[in-house]
Short mmCIF file of C-alpha atoms in Angstrom, two decimals:
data_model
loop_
_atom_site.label_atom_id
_atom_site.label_comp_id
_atom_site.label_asym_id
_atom_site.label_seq_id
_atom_site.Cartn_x
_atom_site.Cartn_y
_atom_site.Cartn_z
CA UNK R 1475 10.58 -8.82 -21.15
CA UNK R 1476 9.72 -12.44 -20.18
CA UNK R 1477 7.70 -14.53 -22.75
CA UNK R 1478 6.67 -18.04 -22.97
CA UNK R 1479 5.60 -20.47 -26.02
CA UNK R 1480 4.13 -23.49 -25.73
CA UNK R 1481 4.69 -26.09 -28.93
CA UNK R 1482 1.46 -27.50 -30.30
CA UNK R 1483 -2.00 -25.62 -29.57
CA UNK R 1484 -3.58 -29.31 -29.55
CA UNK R 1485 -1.80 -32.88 -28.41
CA UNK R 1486 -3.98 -36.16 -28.71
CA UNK R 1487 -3.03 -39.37 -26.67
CA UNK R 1488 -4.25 -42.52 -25.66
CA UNK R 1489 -5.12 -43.48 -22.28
CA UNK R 1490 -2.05 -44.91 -20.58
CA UNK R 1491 0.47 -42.80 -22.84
CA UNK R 1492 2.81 -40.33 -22.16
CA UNK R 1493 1.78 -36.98 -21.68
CA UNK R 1494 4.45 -34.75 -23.08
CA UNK R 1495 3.58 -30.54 -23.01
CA UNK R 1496 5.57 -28.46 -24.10
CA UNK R 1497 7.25 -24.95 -22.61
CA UNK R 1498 10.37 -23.16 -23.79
CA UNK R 1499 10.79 -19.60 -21.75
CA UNK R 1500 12.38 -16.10 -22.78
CA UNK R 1501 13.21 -14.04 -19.13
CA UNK R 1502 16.90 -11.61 -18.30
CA UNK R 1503 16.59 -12.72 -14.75
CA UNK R 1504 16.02 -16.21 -12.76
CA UNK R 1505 12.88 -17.08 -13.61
CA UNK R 1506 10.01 -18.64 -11.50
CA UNK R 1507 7.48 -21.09 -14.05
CA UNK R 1508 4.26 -22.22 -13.70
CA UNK R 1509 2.28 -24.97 -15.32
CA UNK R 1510 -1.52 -24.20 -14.73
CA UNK R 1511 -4.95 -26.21 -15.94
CA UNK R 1512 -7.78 -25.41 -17.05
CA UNK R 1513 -11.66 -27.50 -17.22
CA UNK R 1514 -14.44 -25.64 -19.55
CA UNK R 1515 -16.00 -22.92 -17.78
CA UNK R 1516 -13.46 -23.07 -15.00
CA UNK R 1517 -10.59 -20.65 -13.89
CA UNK R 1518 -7.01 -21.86 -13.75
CA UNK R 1519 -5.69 -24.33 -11.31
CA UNK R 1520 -2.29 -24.83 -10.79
CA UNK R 1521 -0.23 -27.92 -11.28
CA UNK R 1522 3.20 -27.28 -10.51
CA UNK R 1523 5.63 -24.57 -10.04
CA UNK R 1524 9.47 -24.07 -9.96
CA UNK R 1525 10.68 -21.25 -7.63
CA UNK R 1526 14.80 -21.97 -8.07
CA UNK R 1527 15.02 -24.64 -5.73
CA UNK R 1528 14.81 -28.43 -7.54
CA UNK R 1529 14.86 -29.00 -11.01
CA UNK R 1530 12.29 -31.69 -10.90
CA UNK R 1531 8.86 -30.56 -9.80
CA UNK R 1532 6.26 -32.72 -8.50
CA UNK R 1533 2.53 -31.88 -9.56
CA UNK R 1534 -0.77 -32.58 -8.29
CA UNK R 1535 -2.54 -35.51 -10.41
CA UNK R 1536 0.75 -37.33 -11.18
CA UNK R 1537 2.23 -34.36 -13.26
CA UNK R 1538 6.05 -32.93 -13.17
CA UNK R 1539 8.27 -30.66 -15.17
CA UNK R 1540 11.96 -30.17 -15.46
CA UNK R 1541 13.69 -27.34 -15.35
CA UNK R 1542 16.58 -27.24 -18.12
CA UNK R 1543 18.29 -23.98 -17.72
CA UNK R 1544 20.97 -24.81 -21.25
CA UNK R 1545 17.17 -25.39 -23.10
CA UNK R 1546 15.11 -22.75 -21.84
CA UNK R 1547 12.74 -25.51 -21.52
CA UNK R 1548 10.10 -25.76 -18.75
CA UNK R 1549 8.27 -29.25 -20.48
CA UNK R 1550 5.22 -30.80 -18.54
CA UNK R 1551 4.97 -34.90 -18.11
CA UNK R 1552 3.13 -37.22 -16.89
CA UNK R 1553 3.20 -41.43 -17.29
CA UNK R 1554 0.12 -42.20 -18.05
CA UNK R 1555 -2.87 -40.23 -19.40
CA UNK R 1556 -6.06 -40.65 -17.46
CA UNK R 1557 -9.38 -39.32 -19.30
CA UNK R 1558 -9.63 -36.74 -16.79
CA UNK R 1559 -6.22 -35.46 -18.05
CA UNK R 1560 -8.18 -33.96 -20.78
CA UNK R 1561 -7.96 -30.36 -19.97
CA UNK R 1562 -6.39 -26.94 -21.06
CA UNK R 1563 -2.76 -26.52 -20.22
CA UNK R 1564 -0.92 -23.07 -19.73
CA UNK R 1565 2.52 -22.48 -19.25
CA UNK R 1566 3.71 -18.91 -17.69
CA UNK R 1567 6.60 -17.32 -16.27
CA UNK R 1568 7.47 -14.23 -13.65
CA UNK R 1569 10.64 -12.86 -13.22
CA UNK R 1570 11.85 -13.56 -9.50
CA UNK R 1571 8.27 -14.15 -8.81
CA UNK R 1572 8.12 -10.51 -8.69
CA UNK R 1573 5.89 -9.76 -11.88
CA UNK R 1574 2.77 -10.66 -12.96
CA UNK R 1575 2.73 -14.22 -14.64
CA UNK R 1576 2.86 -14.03 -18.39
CA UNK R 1577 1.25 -16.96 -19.92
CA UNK R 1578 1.80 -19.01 -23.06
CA UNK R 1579 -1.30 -19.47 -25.28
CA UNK R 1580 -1.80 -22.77 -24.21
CA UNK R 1581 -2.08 -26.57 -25.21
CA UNK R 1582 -5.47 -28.47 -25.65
CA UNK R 1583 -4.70 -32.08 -24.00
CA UNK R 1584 -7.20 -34.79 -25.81
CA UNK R 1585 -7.09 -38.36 -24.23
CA UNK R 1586 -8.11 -40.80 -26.34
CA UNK R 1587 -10.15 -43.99 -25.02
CA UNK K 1009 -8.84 -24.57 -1.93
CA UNK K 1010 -8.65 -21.19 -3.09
CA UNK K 1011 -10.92 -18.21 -1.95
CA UNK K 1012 -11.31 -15.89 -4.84
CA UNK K 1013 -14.94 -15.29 -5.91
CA UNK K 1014 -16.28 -13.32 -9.07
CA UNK K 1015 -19.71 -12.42 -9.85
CA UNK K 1016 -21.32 -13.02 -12.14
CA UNK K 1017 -20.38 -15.93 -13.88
CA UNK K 1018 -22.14 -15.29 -17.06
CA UNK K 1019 -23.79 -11.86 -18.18
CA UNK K 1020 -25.13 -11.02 -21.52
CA UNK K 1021 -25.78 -7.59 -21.84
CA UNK K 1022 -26.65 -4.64 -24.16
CA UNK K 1023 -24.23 -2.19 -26.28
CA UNK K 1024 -23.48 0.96 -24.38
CA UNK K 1025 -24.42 -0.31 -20.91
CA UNK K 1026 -22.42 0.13 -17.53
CA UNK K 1027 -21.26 -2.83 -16.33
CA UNK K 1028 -18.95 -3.81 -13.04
CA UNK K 1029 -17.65 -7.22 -12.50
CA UNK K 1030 -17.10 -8.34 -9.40
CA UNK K 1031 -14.01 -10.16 -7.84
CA UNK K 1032 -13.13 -10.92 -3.96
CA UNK K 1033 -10.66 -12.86 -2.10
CA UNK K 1034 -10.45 -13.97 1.61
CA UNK K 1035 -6.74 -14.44 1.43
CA UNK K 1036 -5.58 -11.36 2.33
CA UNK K 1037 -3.26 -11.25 -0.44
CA UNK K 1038 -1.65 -8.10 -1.62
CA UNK K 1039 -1.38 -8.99 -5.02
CA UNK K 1040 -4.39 -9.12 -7.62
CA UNK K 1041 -5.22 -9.32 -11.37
CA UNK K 1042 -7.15 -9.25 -14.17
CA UNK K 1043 -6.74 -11.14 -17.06
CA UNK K 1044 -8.66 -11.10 -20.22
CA UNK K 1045 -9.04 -14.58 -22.38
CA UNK K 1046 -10.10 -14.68 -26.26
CA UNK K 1047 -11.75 -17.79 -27.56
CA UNK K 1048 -8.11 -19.16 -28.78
CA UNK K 1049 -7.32 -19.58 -24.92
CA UNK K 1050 -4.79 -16.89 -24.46
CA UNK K 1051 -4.41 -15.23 -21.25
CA UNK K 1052 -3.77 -11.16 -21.49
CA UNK K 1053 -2.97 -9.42 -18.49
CA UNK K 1054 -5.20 -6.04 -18.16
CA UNK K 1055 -4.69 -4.86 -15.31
CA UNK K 1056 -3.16 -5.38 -11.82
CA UNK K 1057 -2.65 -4.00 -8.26
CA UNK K 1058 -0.33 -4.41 -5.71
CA UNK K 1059 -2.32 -2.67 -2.97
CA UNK K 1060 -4.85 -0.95 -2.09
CA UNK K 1061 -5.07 2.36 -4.14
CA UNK K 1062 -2.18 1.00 -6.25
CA UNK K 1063 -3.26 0.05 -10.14
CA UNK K 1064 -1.51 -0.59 -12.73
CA UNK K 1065 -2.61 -1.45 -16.60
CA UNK K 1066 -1.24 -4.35 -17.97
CA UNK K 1067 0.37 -5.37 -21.63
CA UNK K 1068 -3.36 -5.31 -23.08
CA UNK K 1069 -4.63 -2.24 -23.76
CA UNK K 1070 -8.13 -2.28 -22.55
CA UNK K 1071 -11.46 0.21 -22.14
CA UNK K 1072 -11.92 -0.84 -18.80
CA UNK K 1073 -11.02 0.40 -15.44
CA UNK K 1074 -10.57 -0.96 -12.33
CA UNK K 1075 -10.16 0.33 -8.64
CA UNK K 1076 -8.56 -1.11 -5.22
CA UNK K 1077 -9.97 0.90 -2.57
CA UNK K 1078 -9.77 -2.24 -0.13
CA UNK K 1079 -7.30 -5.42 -0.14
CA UNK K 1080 -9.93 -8.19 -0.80
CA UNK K 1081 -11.92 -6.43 -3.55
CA UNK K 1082 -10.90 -5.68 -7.15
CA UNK K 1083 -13.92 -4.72 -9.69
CA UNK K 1084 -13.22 -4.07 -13.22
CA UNK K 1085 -15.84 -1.59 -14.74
CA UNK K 1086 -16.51 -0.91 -18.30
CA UNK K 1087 -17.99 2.60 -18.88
CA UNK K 1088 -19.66 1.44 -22.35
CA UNK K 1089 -20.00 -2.21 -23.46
CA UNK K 1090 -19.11 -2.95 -26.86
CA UNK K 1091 -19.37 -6.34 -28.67
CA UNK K 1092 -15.79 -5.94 -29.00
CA UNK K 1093 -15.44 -6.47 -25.45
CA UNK K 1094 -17.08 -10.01 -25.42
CA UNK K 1095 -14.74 -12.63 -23.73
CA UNK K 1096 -13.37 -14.19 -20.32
CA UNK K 1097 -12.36 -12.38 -17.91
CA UNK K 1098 -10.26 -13.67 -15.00
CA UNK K 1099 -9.38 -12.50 -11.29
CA UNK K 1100 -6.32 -13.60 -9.66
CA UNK K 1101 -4.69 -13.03 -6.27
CA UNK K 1102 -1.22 -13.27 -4.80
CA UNK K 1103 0.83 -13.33 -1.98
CA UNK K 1104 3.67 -10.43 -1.58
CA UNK K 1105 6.90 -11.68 -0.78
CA UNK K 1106 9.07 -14.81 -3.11
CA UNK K 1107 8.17 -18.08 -0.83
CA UNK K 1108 4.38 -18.27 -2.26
CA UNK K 1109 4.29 -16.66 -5.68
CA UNK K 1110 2.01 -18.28 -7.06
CA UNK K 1111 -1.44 -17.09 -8.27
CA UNK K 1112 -5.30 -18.04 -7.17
CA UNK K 1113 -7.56 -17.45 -9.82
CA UNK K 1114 -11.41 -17.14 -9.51
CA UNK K 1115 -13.62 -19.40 -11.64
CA UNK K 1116 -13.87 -16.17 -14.37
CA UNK K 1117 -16.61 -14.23 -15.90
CA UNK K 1118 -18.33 -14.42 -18.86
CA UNK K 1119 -19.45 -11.61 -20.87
CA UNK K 1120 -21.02 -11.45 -23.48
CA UNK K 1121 -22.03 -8.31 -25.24
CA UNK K 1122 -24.95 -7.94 -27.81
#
């Protein structure tokens, strides 16, 4: 069965530093991964997704993610935090795109002025 | 901009009452879910369908029930709330097929049970 775990519940920056989240995934098959946000008292939105085609995946709000196959590794970036970065972050994964996602328990993102 | 709407967004309610929450989408999508979320943030899938009259329960075992007797709509129903079953609980749609896999999700309910 697929699983996903995300390193670090919380991760603080400054505004203007690099946003690093991390995602390491557990799937038999090709998988497809997701990075998703969430704002307080909001459902999830999603950021980014890879679906087997490139590597590198280009976000909304300046975010991206690389696919590493050799890591298992799925990790979220972005430049340069903005306050508004400040946020929930999940991770999840489907196998072929066919199951239900299965999420990581996510990262807090603080951005520090 | 997604089009997946649950009602209500928050409801506080007493022990043993009847409850259905409500969830929609205008997508047409085949696909739909519920997830339940604890305080710590973690998603748990309870239960899904992938058409109408198709259900399915997902890896968290769960009280409630939930029926699919037309694409857009999805309620979850709880026979008898318990406190135990205060938390978020999130709708999701998706498309069949591999090109557009990913999920909508409604803005989630809140329950609360006292």
């Amino acid at each position: 069965a697929q699983s996903v775990t995300q390193l670090g519940s919380h991760v603080s920056v400054s505004e203007g530093a690099l946003v690093l989240l991390r995602c390491n995934y557990s799937s038999s098959v090709p998988p497809y991964l997701f990075w998703y946000v969430q704002y307080p008292n909001q459902g999830l939105q999603l950021l980014l997704k890879y679906t087997s085609a490139a590597t590198l995946v280009k976000g909304i709000n300046g975010f991206e993610a690389e696919f590493k196959k050799s890591e298992t590794s799925f990790h979220l970036t972005k430049p340069s935090a903005h306050m508004s970065d400040a946020a929930e972050y999940f991770c999840a994964v489907s196998d072929f795109g066919n199951t239900p996602l299965v999420f990581g328990k996510g990262t807090r993102l603080s951005v520090i002025a | 901009e997604a089009d997946i709407y649950q009602t209500p967004r928050y409801l506080v309610i007493g022990t043993g009452k009847k409850i259905t929450l409500e969830c929609s989408q205008t997508m047409g999508h085949d696909k739909m879910y519920w997830y339940q979320q604890d305080p710590g943030m973690e998603l748990h899938l309870i239960h899904y369908s992938y058409g109408v009259n198709s259900t399915e329960k997902g890896d968290l075992s769960s009280e409630s029930t939930v029926s699919r007797i037309r694409t857009e709509h999805f309620p979850l129903t709880l026979e008898s709330a318990r406190p135990s079953h205060t938390s978020q609980y999130l709708c999701a749609s998706s498309a069949h097929g591999l090109k557009d896999t990913e999920a909508f999700f409604g803005q989630g309910t809140r329950l609360t049970v006292v």
